[in-house]
CSV table of C-alpha atoms in Angstrom, one decimal:
chain,number,residue,atom,x,y,z
A,26,MET,CA,-81.4,78.5,-131.4
A,27,SER,CA,-78.4,77.3,-130.0
A,28,LYS,CA,-76.2,75.3,-132.6
A,29,ASN,CA,-75.5,72.6,-129.9
A,30,TYR,CA,-78.2,70.2,-131.4
A,31,GLY,CA,-77.1,67.3,-129.3
A,32,ALA,CA,-76.8,69.2,-126.2
A,33,THR,CA,-80.9,70.6,-126.4
A,34,ALA,CA,-81.8,67.0,-127.9
A,35,GLN,CA,-80.0,65.0,-124.7
A,36,SER,CA,-81.8,68.2,-122.4
A,37,VAL,CA,-85.2,67.2,-123.7
A,38,ILE,CA,-85.0,64.0,-123.8
A,39,GLU,CA,-83.9,64.2,-120.0
A,40,HIS,CA,-87.0,66.4,-119.4
A,41,LEU,CA,-89.3,63.5,-120.7
A,42,GLY,CA,-88.7,61.1,-118.7
A,43,GLY,CA,-85.2,59.8,-120.4
A,44,SER,CA,-84.9,58.2,-123.6
A,45,ASN,CA,-86.7,54.6,-121.7
A,46,ASN,CA,-89.8,56.7,-121.6
A,47,VAL,CA,-90.3,57.9,-125.6
A,48,ILE,CA,-92.2,55.7,-127.3
A,49,ALA,CA,-92.3,57.5,-130.6
A,50,VAL,CA,-91.1,60.9,-132.4
A,51,THR,CA,-91.7,62.6,-135.4
A,52,HIS,CA,-91.2,66.1,-136.6
A,53,CYS,CA,-92.8,68.8,-138.8
A,54,MET,CA,-91.8,72.3,-140.3
A,55,THR,CA,-90.5,73.7,-136.6
A,56,ARG,CA,-91.8,70.8,-134.1
A,57,LEU,CA,-90.6,67.6,-132.7
A,58,ARG,CA,-93.4,65.7,-131.9
A,59,PHE,CA,-93.2,62.9,-128.8
A,60,VAL,CA,-95.3,60.5,-127.6
A,61,VAL,CA,-94.3,58.8,-124.4
A,62,LYS,CA,-95.1,55.8,-121.8
A,63,ASP,CA,-95.7,58.0,-118.8
A,64,GLU,CA,-96.6,61.5,-119.4
A,65,SER,CA,-95.8,62.1,-115.1
A,66,LEU,CA,-92.5,62.2,-116.3
A,67,ILE,CA,-92.9,64.9,-118.3
A,68,ASN,CA,-91.7,68.2,-116.9
A,69,VAL,CA,-92.8,70.9,-118.7
A,70,THR,CA,-91.5,73.5,-117.2
A,71,ALA,CA,-88.3,72.5,-117.2
A,72,LEU,CA,-88.4,72.0,-121.0
A,73,LYS,CA,-89.5,75.5,-121.8
A,74,THR,CA,-86.4,76.5,-120.1
A,75,ILE,CA,-84.1,74.9,-122.3
A,76,LYS,CA,-82.1,76.9,-124.3
A,77,GLY,CA,-83.3,76.5,-128.3
A,78,VAL,CA,-86.8,75.4,-127.2
A,79,MET,CA,-89.4,78.3,-127.9
A,80,GLY,CA,-92.7,76.5,-126.6
A,81,VAL,CA,-94.1,73.3,-125.8
A,82,VAL,CA,-97.8,71.9,-126.3
A,83,HIS,CA,-98.3,69.0,-123.7
A,84,ASN,CA,-101.4,66.8,-123.8
A,85,SER,CA,-102.0,63.3,-122.5
A,86,ASP,CA,-98.9,61.1,-123.5
A,87,LYS,CA,-98.6,63.3,-126.3
A,88,CYS,CA,-95.8,66.8,-126.5
A,89,GLN,CA,-94.9,69.0,-128.4
A,90,VAL,CA,-91.9,70.6,-128.6
A,91,ILE,CA,-91.4,73.7,-130.4
A,92,ILE,CA,-88.0,73.9,-132.0
A,93,GLY,CA,-88.1,76.4,-135.1
A,94,ASN,CA,-86.4,75.9,-138.5
A,95,THR,CA,-83.4,73.9,-137.1
A,96,VAL,CA,-85.8,71.1,-135.7
A,97,SER,CA,-84.6,68.6,-138.4
A,98,TYR,CA,-81.3,68.6,-136.6
A,99,VAL,CA,-82.3,68.6,-133.3
A,100,PHE,CA,-84.7,65.2,-134.6
A,101,LYS,CA,-81.8,63.4,-135.8
A,102,GLU,CA,-79.9,63.6,-132.3
A,103,VAL,CA,-83.1,62.9,-130.5
A,104,THR,CA,-83.6,59.8,-133.0
A,105,ALA,CA,-80.2,58.5,-132.2
A,106,LEU,CA,-80.2,58.9,-128.5
A,107,CYS,CA,-83.9,56.9,-128.0
A,108,ASN,CA,-84.2,53.1,-128.4
A,109,LEU,CA,-87.8,53.4,-130.3
A,110,ASN,CA,-88.0,49.8,-130.9
A,111,GLU,CA,-88.2,49.3,-127.3
A,112,GLU,CA,-92.0,48.3,-126.6
A,113,SER,CA,-93.7,49.2,-123.5
A,114,SER,CA,-94.3,46.5,-121.3
A,115,ASN,CA,-96.4,49.0,-118.6
A,116,THR,CA,-98.7,51.6,-120.6
A,117,ALA,CA,-101.4,52.0,-118.4
A,118,LYS,CA,-104.6,51.7,-120.0
A,119,VAL,CA,-106.6,54.6,-121.3
A,120,LYS,CA,-110.7,54.5,-120.6
A,121,LEU,CA,-112.1,55.6,-123.4
A,122,THR,CA,-114.2,58.7,-123.3
A,123,PRO,CA,-115.5,61.2,-126.1
A,124,LYS,CA,-112.4,63.6,-124.9
A,125,VAL,CA,-109.7,60.7,-125.4
A,126,ILE,CA,-111.5,59.3,-128.6
A,127,GLY,CA,-111.4,63.0,-130.2
A,128,ALA,CA,-108.1,63.1,-129.4
A,129,LYS,CA,-106.8,59.6,-130.9
A,130,ILE,CA,-108.6,60.1,-134.4
A,131,LEU,CA,-106.7,64.1,-134.4
A,132,ASP,CA,-103.3,61.7,-133.4
A,133,ALA,CA,-104.0,59.9,-136.2
A,134,LEU,CA,-104.9,62.0,-138.6
A,135,ILE,CA,-101.6,64.1,-138.2
A,136,GLY,CA,-99.4,61.3,-137.4
A,137,THR,CA,-100.1,59.9,-140.9
A,138,MET,CA,-100.6,63.2,-143.0
A,139,SER,CA,-97.5,65.1,-141.3
A,140,PRO,CA,-95.4,62.6,-143.2
A,141,LEU,CA,-96.5,63.1,-146.4
A,142,ILE,CA,-97.2,67.3,-146.7
A,143,PRO,CA,-92.9,67.4,-148.3
A,144,ALA,CA,-94.4,65.4,-151.3
A,145,ILE,CA,-97.9,67.1,-151.7
A,146,ILE,CA,-96.2,70.5,-151.5
A,147,GLY,CA,-93.4,69.4,-154.2
A,148,GLY,CA,-95.8,68.1,-156.0
A,149,SER,CA,-98.3,71.0,-155.9
A,150,MET,CA,-95.1,73.3,-156.3
A,151,VAL,CA,-94.2,71.4,-159.9
A,152,LYS,CA,-97.8,71.7,-161.1
A,153,LEU,CA,-97.6,75.6,-160.2
A,154,LEU,CA,-94.9,75.4,-162.4
A,155,GLY,CA,-96.5,74.0,-165.3
A,156,MET,CA,-99.4,76.9,-164.7
A,157,ILE,CA,-96.6,79.5,-164.5
A,158,LEU,CA,-94.8,78.5,-168.1
A,159,LEU,CA,-98.6,77.9,-170.0
A,160,MET,CA,-99.6,81.6,-168.5
A,161,ALA,CA,-95.9,83.0,-169.8
A,162,GLY,CA,-96.6,81.6,-173.3
A,163,VAL,CA,-93.6,79.4,-173.3
A,164,PHE,CA,-96.1,75.9,-173.8
A,165,GLU,CA,-99.3,74.9,-175.5
A,166,LYS,CA,-101.0,72.9,-173.2
A,167,THR,CA,-100.7,70.0,-175.4
A,168,ASP,CA,-97.3,70.3,-175.3
A,169,PRO,CA,-95.5,67.1,-173.9
A,170,THR,CA,-92.9,68.9,-171.7
A,171,LEU,CA,-96.2,70.4,-170.1
A,172,ILE,CA,-97.9,67.4,-169.9
A,173,ILE,CA,-94.9,65.7,-168.0
A,174,LEU,CA,-94.6,68.6,-165.9
A,175,ASN,CA,-98.0,68.4,-164.6
A,176,THR,CA,-97.7,64.6,-164.5
A,177,ILE,CA,-94.8,64.8,-162.2
A,178,GLY,CA,-96.5,67.1,-160.1
A,179,ASP,CA,-99.8,65.1,-159.9
A,180,GLY,CA,-98.1,61.9,-159.0
A,181,ALA,CA,-98.4,62.5,-155.3
A,182,PHE,CA,-102.1,63.0,-155.9
A,183,PHE,CA,-103.0,60.5,-158.0
A,184,PHE,CA,-101.0,57.7,-155.8
A,185,LEU,CA,-102.1,59.4,-152.6
A,186,PRO,CA,-104.0,56.5,-151.6
A,187,ILE,CA,-100.8,54.8,-151.3
A,188,MET,CA,-98.9,56.7,-149.8
A,189,VAL,CA,-101.3,57.3,-147.0
A,190,ALA,CA,-101.5,53.9,-146.4
A,191,ALA,CA,-97.5,53.6,-146.1
A,192,SER,CA,-97.5,56.6,-143.6
A,193,ALA,CA,-101.0,55.0,-142.0
A,194,SER,CA,-99.2,51.2,-141.1
A,195,ILE,CA,-96.1,53.2,-139.5
A,196,LYS,CA,-98.7,54.9,-137.3
A,197,PHE,CA,-100.7,52.0,-136.6
A,198,LYS,CA,-98.2,49.4,-136.6
A,199,THR,CA,-99.2,47.6,-139.1
A,200,ASN,CA,-97.2,45.3,-142.4
A,201,MET,CA,-96.4,48.4,-144.6
A,202,SER,CA,-96.1,46.3,-147.7
A,203,LEU,CA,-99.7,44.6,-147.0
A,204,ALA,CA,-101.3,48.0,-146.5
A,205,ILE,CA,-99.8,49.4,-149.7
A,206,ALA,CA,-101.5,46.3,-151.7
A,207,ILE,CA,-104.8,46.7,-150.2
A,208,ALA,CA,-104.4,50.4,-151.4
A,209,GLY,CA,-103.2,49.1,-154.7
A,210,VAL,CA,-106.5,47.2,-155.6
A,211,LEU,CA,-108.3,50.6,-154.8
A,212,VAL,CA,-106.2,52.8,-157.5
A,213,HIS,CA,-105.9,49.6,-160.0
A,214,PRO,CA,-106.6,50.6,-163.2
A,215,ALA,CA,-109.0,47.8,-163.9
A,216,PHE,CA,-110.9,48.5,-160.4
A,217,ILE,CA,-111.0,52.2,-161.8
A,218,ASP,CA,-112.9,51.4,-164.9
A,219,LEU,CA,-115.0,49.2,-163.0
A,220,MET,CA,-115.9,52.0,-160.8
A,221,ALA,CA,-116.9,54.0,-164.2
A,222,GLN,CA,-119.0,51.5,-165.5
A,223,ALA,CA,-120.8,51.1,-162.2
A,224,ALA,CA,-121.2,55.1,-161.5
A,225,LYS,CA,-123.1,54.8,-165.1
A,226,GLY,CA,-125.4,52.5,-164.0
A,227,VAL,CA,-123.9,48.9,-164.4
A,228,GLU,CA,-124.7,46.7,-161.9
A,229,THR,CA,-121.3,45.9,-160.0
A,230,ASP,CA,-121.0,43.0,-157.2
A,231,PHE,CA,-118.3,41.0,-155.4
A,232,PHE,CA,-120.0,37.5,-154.8
A,233,GLY,CA,-123.4,39.1,-155.1
A,234,ILE,CA,-122.5,41.8,-152.3
A,235,PRO,CA,-123.2,45.2,-154.1
A,236,ILE,CA,-120.4,47.8,-154.4
A,237,THR,CA,-121.0,51.1,-154.2
A,238,ALA,CA,-119.6,53.5,-157.3
A,239,VAL,CA,-116.8,55.3,-155.6
A,240,LYS,CA,-113.4,57.2,-157.2
A,241,TYR,CA,-110.8,56.7,-154.7
A,242,THR,CA,-108.0,58.4,-156.4
A,243,TYR,CA,-106.8,61.4,-154.9
A,244,THR,CA,-108.7,60.9,-151.3
A,245,VAL,CA,-107.2,60.3,-147.7
A,246,ILE,CA,-109.5,59.2,-145.3
A,247,PRO,CA,-110.7,55.6,-146.8
A,248,VAL,CA,-107.3,54.6,-147.4
A,249,LEU,CA,-106.6,56.1,-143.3
A,250,CYS,CA,-109.5,54.1,-141.8
A,251,MET,CA,-108.6,50.6,-144.0
A,252,THR,CA,-105.6,50.9,-142.5
A,253,TRP,CA,-106.4,51.1,-139.1
A,254,VAL,CA,-109.0,48.2,-139.7
A,255,LEU,CA,-106.1,45.9,-141.4
A,256,SER,CA,-104.1,46.5,-138.2
A,257,TYR,CA,-106.7,44.6,-136.0
A,258,ILE,CA,-107.2,41.8,-139.4
A,259,GLU,CA,-103.6,41.2,-138.7
A,260,ARG,CA,-103.6,40.5,-135.4
A,261,TRP,CA,-106.0,38.5,-135.5
A,262,VAL,CA,-105.3,36.0,-138.6
A,263,ASP,CA,-101.6,36.0,-136.6
A,264,SER,CA,-103.6,34.7,-133.9
A,265,ILE,CA,-105.3,31.6,-135.8
A,266,THR,CA,-102.4,30.7,-138.2
A,267,PRO,CA,-100.6,27.7,-137.0
A,268,ALA,CA,-96.6,29.0,-136.9
A,269,VAL,CA,-95.8,26.5,-140.0
A,270,THR,CA,-98.2,28.4,-142.4
A,271,LYS,CA,-97.8,31.9,-141.4
A,272,ASN,CA,-95.0,32.7,-144.3
A,273,PHE,CA,-98.1,32.5,-146.9
A,274,LEU,CA,-101.6,31.5,-145.0
A,275,LYS,CA,-101.1,34.3,-142.9
A,276,PRO,CA,-101.1,37.5,-145.5
A,277,MET,CA,-103.3,35.3,-148.1
A,278,LEU,CA,-105.6,35.4,-145.6
A,279,ILE,CA,-105.3,39.4,-144.5
A,280,VAL,CA,-105.2,40.1,-148.1
A,281,LEU,CA,-108.2,38.1,-149.2
A,282,ILE,CA,-110.1,39.5,-145.7
A,283,SER,CA,-109.1,42.9,-145.9
A,284,ALA,CA,-109.3,44.0,-149.7
A,285,PRO,CA,-112.8,43.1,-149.7
A,286,ILE,CA,-113.6,44.9,-146.6
A,287,ALA,CA,-112.3,47.7,-148.1
A,288,ILE,CA,-114.1,47.8,-151.3
A,289,VAL,CA,-117.4,46.9,-149.9
A,290,ILE,CA,-117.8,49.1,-146.8
A,291,ILE,CA,-114.5,50.6,-145.0
A,292,GLY,CA,-114.1,52.7,-148.7
A,293,PRO,CA,-117.9,53.9,-149.0
A,294,VAL,CA,-117.8,54.8,-145.4
A,295,GLY,CA,-114.3,56.7,-145.6
A,296,ILE,CA,-115.6,58.6,-148.7
A,297,TRP,CA,-118.6,59.7,-146.6
A,298,ILE,CA,-116.8,60.8,-143.6
A,299,GLY,CA,-114.4,62.7,-146.4
A,300,THR,CA,-117.1,64.3,-148.0
A,301,ALA,CA,-118.9,65.2,-144.8
A,302,ILE,CA,-116.1,66.9,-143.3
A,303,SER,CA,-115.3,68.6,-146.7
A,304,ALA,CA,-118.8,69.9,-147.0
A,305,LEU,CA,-118.8,71.1,-143.3
A,306,VAL,CA,-115.8,73.5,-143.9
A,307,TYR,CA,-116.7,74.5,-147.3
A,308,THR,CA,-120.4,74.9,-146.4
A,309,VAL,CA,-119.2,77.5,-143.9
A,310,HIS,CA,-117.1,79.3,-146.3
A,311,ASP,CA,-120.3,79.2,-148.9
A,312,THR,CA,-122.6,80.9,-146.6
A,313,LEU,CA,-120.2,83.8,-144.4
A,314,GLY,CA,-118.1,84.5,-147.5
A,315,TRP,CA,-115.0,86.7,-146.9
A,316,LEU,CA,-115.8,86.6,-143.5
A,317,ALA,CA,-114.9,82.8,-143.0
A,318,VAL,CA,-111.7,83.7,-144.5
A,319,ALA,CA,-111.5,86.9,-142.4
A,320,ILE,CA,-112.4,84.7,-138.9
A,321,MET,CA,-109.5,82.1,-139.8
A,322,GLY,CA,-106.9,84.3,-140.4
A,323,ALA,CA,-107.6,85.8,-137.1
A,324,ILE,CA,-107.8,82.5,-135.3
A,325,TRP,CA,-104.9,80.6,-137.1
A,326,PRO,CA,-102.2,81.6,-135.0
A,327,LEU,CA,-104.3,80.3,-132.2
A,328,LEU,CA,-104.8,77.5,-133.5
A,329,VAL,CA,-101.2,76.8,-134.3
A,330,LEU,CA,-100.5,77.5,-130.9
A,331,THR,CA,-102.7,74.2,-129.7
A,332,GLY,CA,-101.4,72.2,-133.0
A,333,MET,CA,-105.5,72.3,-134.0
A,334,HIS,CA,-104.4,73.5,-137.2
A,335,ARG,CA,-103.2,70.5,-138.5
A,336,VAL,CA,-107.4,69.1,-138.4
A,337,PHE,CA,-107.2,70.7,-141.8
A,338,THR,CA,-105.0,69.2,-143.6
A,339,PRO,CA,-106.8,66.2,-144.7
A,340,THR,CA,-109.5,68.5,-145.8
A,341,ILE,CA,-107.0,70.9,-147.9
A,342,ILE,CA,-105.3,68.2,-149.2
A,343,GLN,CA,-108.3,66.2,-150.5
A,344,THR,CA,-109.5,69.8,-152.0
A,345,ILE,CA,-106.5,70.6,-153.9
A,346,ALA,CA,-106.4,67.2,-155.6
A,347,GLU,CA,-109.9,67.2,-156.6
A,348,THR,CA,-110.8,70.4,-157.3
A,349,GLY,CA,-106.6,71.6,-157.9
A,350,ARG,CA,-107.4,74.9,-155.0
A,351,GLU,CA,-108.5,75.7,-152.0
A,352,GLY,CA,-110.5,78.8,-151.2
A,353,MET,CA,-110.8,79.1,-147.5
A,354,VAL,CA,-107.9,78.3,-145.3
A,355,MET,CA,-104.9,78.7,-147.1
A,356,PRO,CA,-106.1,82.2,-148.4
A,357,SER,CA,-106.5,83.2,-144.6
A,358,GLU,CA,-103.1,82.2,-143.5
A,359,ILE,CA,-101.1,85.3,-145.9
A,360,GLY,CA,-102.7,87.5,-143.2
A,361,ALA,CA,-102.1,85.3,-140.6
A,362,ASN,CA,-98.2,84.6,-141.5
A,363,LEU,CA,-97.1,88.2,-142.8
A,364,SER,CA,-98.9,89.5,-139.8
A,365,LEU,CA,-96.4,87.8,-137.4
A,366,GLY,CA,-93.7,88.5,-139.2
A,367,GLY,CA,-94.4,92.3,-139.5
A,368,SER,CA,-95.5,92.4,-135.7
A,369,SER,CA,-91.6,90.6,-135.1
A,370,LEU,CA,-90.7,93.4,-137.7
A,371,ALA,CA,-91.8,96.1,-134.9
A,372,VAL,CA,-90.5,94.5,-132.0
A,373,ALA,CA,-87.1,94.2,-133.7
A,374,TYR,CA,-87.6,97.8,-134.7
A,375,LYS,CA,-88.2,99.0,-131.0
A,376,THR,CA,-86.7,96.8,-128.8
A,377,LYS,CA,-83.5,98.2,-127.0
A,378,ASN,CA,-83.3,94.2,-126.5
A,379,SER,CA,-79.9,92.7,-128.8
A,380,GLU,CA,-80.7,89.3,-128.4
A,381,LEU,CA,-84.5,89.9,-128.4
A,382,ARG,CA,-84.0,92.1,-131.8
A,383,GLN,CA,-82.6,88.9,-133.3
A,384,THR,CA,-84.5,86.7,-132.3
A,385,SER,CA,-87.1,88.8,-133.6
A,386,LEU,CA,-85.4,89.6,-137.4
A,387,ALA,CA,-84.7,85.8,-137.8
A,388,ALA,CA,-88.5,85.1,-137.1
A,389,ALA,CA,-89.7,87.5,-139.2
A,390,ALA,CA,-87.7,86.4,-142.1
A,391,SER,CA,-88.9,82.9,-141.1
A,392,ALA,CA,-92.6,84.3,-141.5
A,393,ILE,CA,-92.4,87.0,-144.1
A,394,LEU,CA,-90.1,85.0,-146.9
A,395,ALA,CA,-91.3,81.2,-146.2
A,396,GLY,CA,-94.1,81.7,-144.4
A,397,ILE,CA,-93.0,79.4,-141.3
A,398,SER,CA,-95.0,81.3,-138.5
A,399,GLU,CA,-93.3,79.4,-135.6
A,400,PRO,CA,-90.5,81.0,-134.7
A,401,ALA,CA,-92.7,84.7,-134.6
A,402,LEU,CA,-95.1,83.0,-132.6
A,403,TYR,CA,-93.4,81.6,-130.0
A,404,GLY,CA,-90.2,83.5,-130.0
A,405,VAL,CA,-92.2,87.3,-130.2
A,406,ALA,CA,-96.0,87.5,-130.2
A,407,VAL,CA,-96.5,85.0,-127.3
A,408,ARG,CA,-93.8,86.3,-125.2
A,409,LEU,CA,-95.0,89.8,-125.6
A,410,LYS,CA,-98.4,89.4,-126.0
A,411,THR,CA,-99.5,92.4,-127.7
A,412,PRO,CA,-97.8,91.5,-130.6
A,413,LEU,CA,-100.1,88.6,-131.1
A,414,ILE,CA,-103.3,91.0,-130.5
A,415,ALA,CA,-101.7,93.3,-133.9
A,416,SER,CA,-101.3,90.0,-135.4
A,417,VAL,CA,-105.0,88.8,-134.9
A,418,ILE,CA,-106.2,92.2,-136.2
A,419,SER,CA,-103.9,92.3,-138.9
A,420,GLY,CA,-105.2,88.7,-139.6
A,421,PHE,CA,-108.9,89.4,-139.5
A,422,ILE,CA,-108.4,92.4,-142.0
A,423,CYS,CA,-106.2,90.6,-144.5
A,424,GLY,CA,-108.2,87.5,-144.7
A,425,ALA,CA,-111.4,89.5,-145.5
A,426,LEU,CA,-109.4,90.9,-148.5
A,427,ALA,CA,-107.7,88.0,-149.4
A,428,GLY,CA,-112.1,86.6,-149.6
A,429,MET,CA,-113.3,89.5,-151.0
A,430,ALA,CA,-110.7,89.1,-153.5
A,431,GLY,CA,-111.3,85.3,-154.4
A,432,LEU,CA,-108.0,84.0,-154.0
A,433,PHE,CA,-107.5,79.9,-154.4
A,434,SER,CA,-104.0,78.1,-153.6
A,435,HIS,CA,-102.9,75.7,-156.0
A,436,SER,CA,-100.6,74.2,-153.6
A,437,MET,CA,-100.2,73.6,-149.4
A,438,ALA,CA,-96.9,75.1,-148.8
A,439,ALA,CA,-97.0,77.9,-146.2
A,440,PRO,CA,-97.8,81.2,-147.6
A,441,GLY,CA,-94.7,83.6,-147.8
A,442,LEU,CA,-93.4,85.8,-150.1
A,443,PHE,CA,-91.1,82.5,-151.8
A,444,THR,CA,-94.6,80.7,-152.4
A,445,SER,CA,-96.9,83.4,-153.2
A,446,VAL,CA,-96.7,82.1,-156.8
A,447,GLN,CA,-99.5,79.1,-155.1
A,448,PHE,CA,-101.9,82.1,-155.2
A,449,PHE,CA,-101.8,82.6,-159.1
A,450,ASP,CA,-104.5,82.2,-161.1
A,451,VAL,CA,-104.1,81.3,-165.1
A,452,ASN,CA,-107.7,82.8,-165.7
A,453,ASN,CA,-107.3,85.9,-163.4
A,454,PRO,CA,-104.1,87.7,-164.0
A,455,MET,CA,-105.3,90.4,-160.9
A,456,SER,CA,-104.9,87.4,-158.4
A,457,ILE,CA,-100.9,88.2,-158.5
A,458,VAL,CA,-101.3,92.1,-157.8
A,459,TRP,CA,-103.8,90.9,-154.7
A,460,VAL,CA,-101.2,88.4,-153.4
A,461,PHE,CA,-98.8,91.1,-153.5
A,462,ALA,CA,-100.9,93.7,-152.1
A,463,ILE,CA,-102.5,91.8,-149.3
A,464,MET,CA,-99.0,90.4,-148.6
A,465,ALA,CA,-97.6,94.2,-148.4
A,466,LEU,CA,-100.6,95.5,-146.2
A,467,SER,CA,-100.1,92.7,-143.9
A,468,ILE,CA,-96.6,93.1,-143.2
A,469,VAL,CA,-97.2,97.1,-143.1
A,470,LEU,CA,-100.3,97.1,-140.8
A,471,SER,CA,-99.2,94.6,-138.0
A,472,PHE,CA,-95.8,96.3,-137.9
A,473,ALA,CA,-97.6,99.6,-137.1
A,474,LEU,CA,-100.4,98.0,-134.8
A,475,THR,CA,-97.9,96.3,-132.9
A,476,LEU,CA,-95.9,99.9,-132.3
A,477,ILE,CA,-99.3,101.9,-131.6
A,478,ILE,CA,-100.4,99.3,-129.3
A,479,GLY,CA,-96.5,99.0,-127.6
A,480,PHE,CA,-95.4,95.9,-125.8
A,481,LYS,CA,-92.8,95.5,-122.7
A,482,ASP,CA,-89.4,95.6,-123.4
A,483,ILE,CA,-86.9,93.2,-121.9
A,484,PRO,CA,-84.1,94.8,-120.1
A,485,GLU,CA,-80.8,94.2,-121.7
A,486,ASP,CA,-79.4,93.2,-118.3
A,487,ASP,CA,-82.5,90.9,-117.3
A,488,ALA,CA,-82.7,89.2,-120.5
A,489,GLU,CA,-81.8,85.7,-120.2
A,490,VAL,CA,-83.8,85.2,-116.7
A,491,LYS,CA,-86.8,86.7,-118.4
A,492,SER,CA,-86.2,84.7,-121.2
A,493,LYS,CA,-86.9,81.7,-119.1
A,494,GLU,CA,-89.6,83.2,-117.5
A,495,ASP,CA,-91.6,83.8,-120.4
A,496,LYS,CA,-91.0,80.3,-122.4
A,497,ASN,CA,-92.6,79.2,-118.8
A,498,THR,CA,-95.8,81.0,-119.0
A,499,ALA,CA,-96.0,81.2,-123.0
A,500,GLU,CA,-98.1,78.6,-123.5
A,501,PRO,CA,-102.2,79.1,-123.0
A,502,THR,CA,-102.9,75.2,-123.6
A,503,ASP,CA,-101.0,74.3,-120.4
A,504,ILE,CA,-103.3,74.5,-117.3
A,505,ALA,CA,-100.3,75.5,-115.2
A,506,THR,CA,-99.5,78.7,-117.0
A,507,LYS,CA,-99.5,82.1,-114.9
A,508,PRO,CA,-99.9,85.3,-116.2
A,509,THR,CA,-96.9,86.6,-118.1
A,510,THR,CA,-95.4,89.9,-116.6
A,511,VAL,CA,-94.1,90.6,-120.2
């Protein structure tokens, strides 16, 4: 990755149609996620040739530019160059189709949940620290220090609806304080007690309207749906209130309308939707057992390629929040991530190209140590193709072993050596042995398979030219992609 982040940012914006064409930009661990006004101005081919860009995923007015571990530096330069407060005056209306609706729902989920992931990971890792101290006998369960540590770790989960409301208000362009206030109703101690009484059969109503007994702490979907509806309620109330009364009448009406709707309708429906999604995912797991983890381990790199891996984020977060662990998606990532690291090591070992060797070593370190696999995926596996095949095979085998071992994750940190502690189970000391054994097998197996299958090396003299050609053909999600010659 080039250290000239300003030049990289300038080139990216230029090939997205200029700063005036950028409506919004966010970033995750490795990607810049853009929303543009006019998608016809996006030059995907040119974007892929920029030094420092590993790949591009383009879907309608959304464009993901894969940077790698230095994405935060490029993001700062991008935000400095773009005027993101300017409203589009000529955005074309898109006809609603099932595909467009699905894309918008996915975009809402990703756009809302991605900013929350650091807090979720931070909290879960603190809880894991408490678990390790308990396993080591440093503290008893009733020790105040351990209780405080667990409370620190649980804060992000217990008040997850508040965090979702804040993040979703930005995504849906509605008032953040109002969204937080309404979400706060759902986690207010008095309301929690009322719902506990309703769950015991005590009749509960609001102005005669029955209220379904629901627990909203640790949930995602209800408040996400509520904030989306709030964005429309706010605009409607704004249109009917006189200017002279907007400073007090408008917020009062918004809260009085939105909060009861959330309690009576949207909250229970959101719970049903979230429960249905989780039930579907984990019914597959319960039905197929270890095979479900194996399949997920094989297809995970392909999901990351298309950005579809973020579909599982709300389910993982809510499952960990409610049960304390997740046993299908996260265990599958052990083999998927470290296999990409192992195949990158094999490329670094065998290649005669010094630039490719350097890229492969850095990508392998990122995937194996930190679980950040996209540098290995885009910089090596997709670029050379056969290492991706080796990683898929290894991911399937290691995912099967993770499923058979019954591994569970207590966090949603990307699985790697540094985060291996998230799979330790206080009630199953053998889980530690299984985790490290599967990690070691992932690296060794994918390394060996890559060498056995082989790959076409990039000649040293043609490195720069080949790098650009490979980037132009690296994304299988682009319709215009041509078969690579590497």
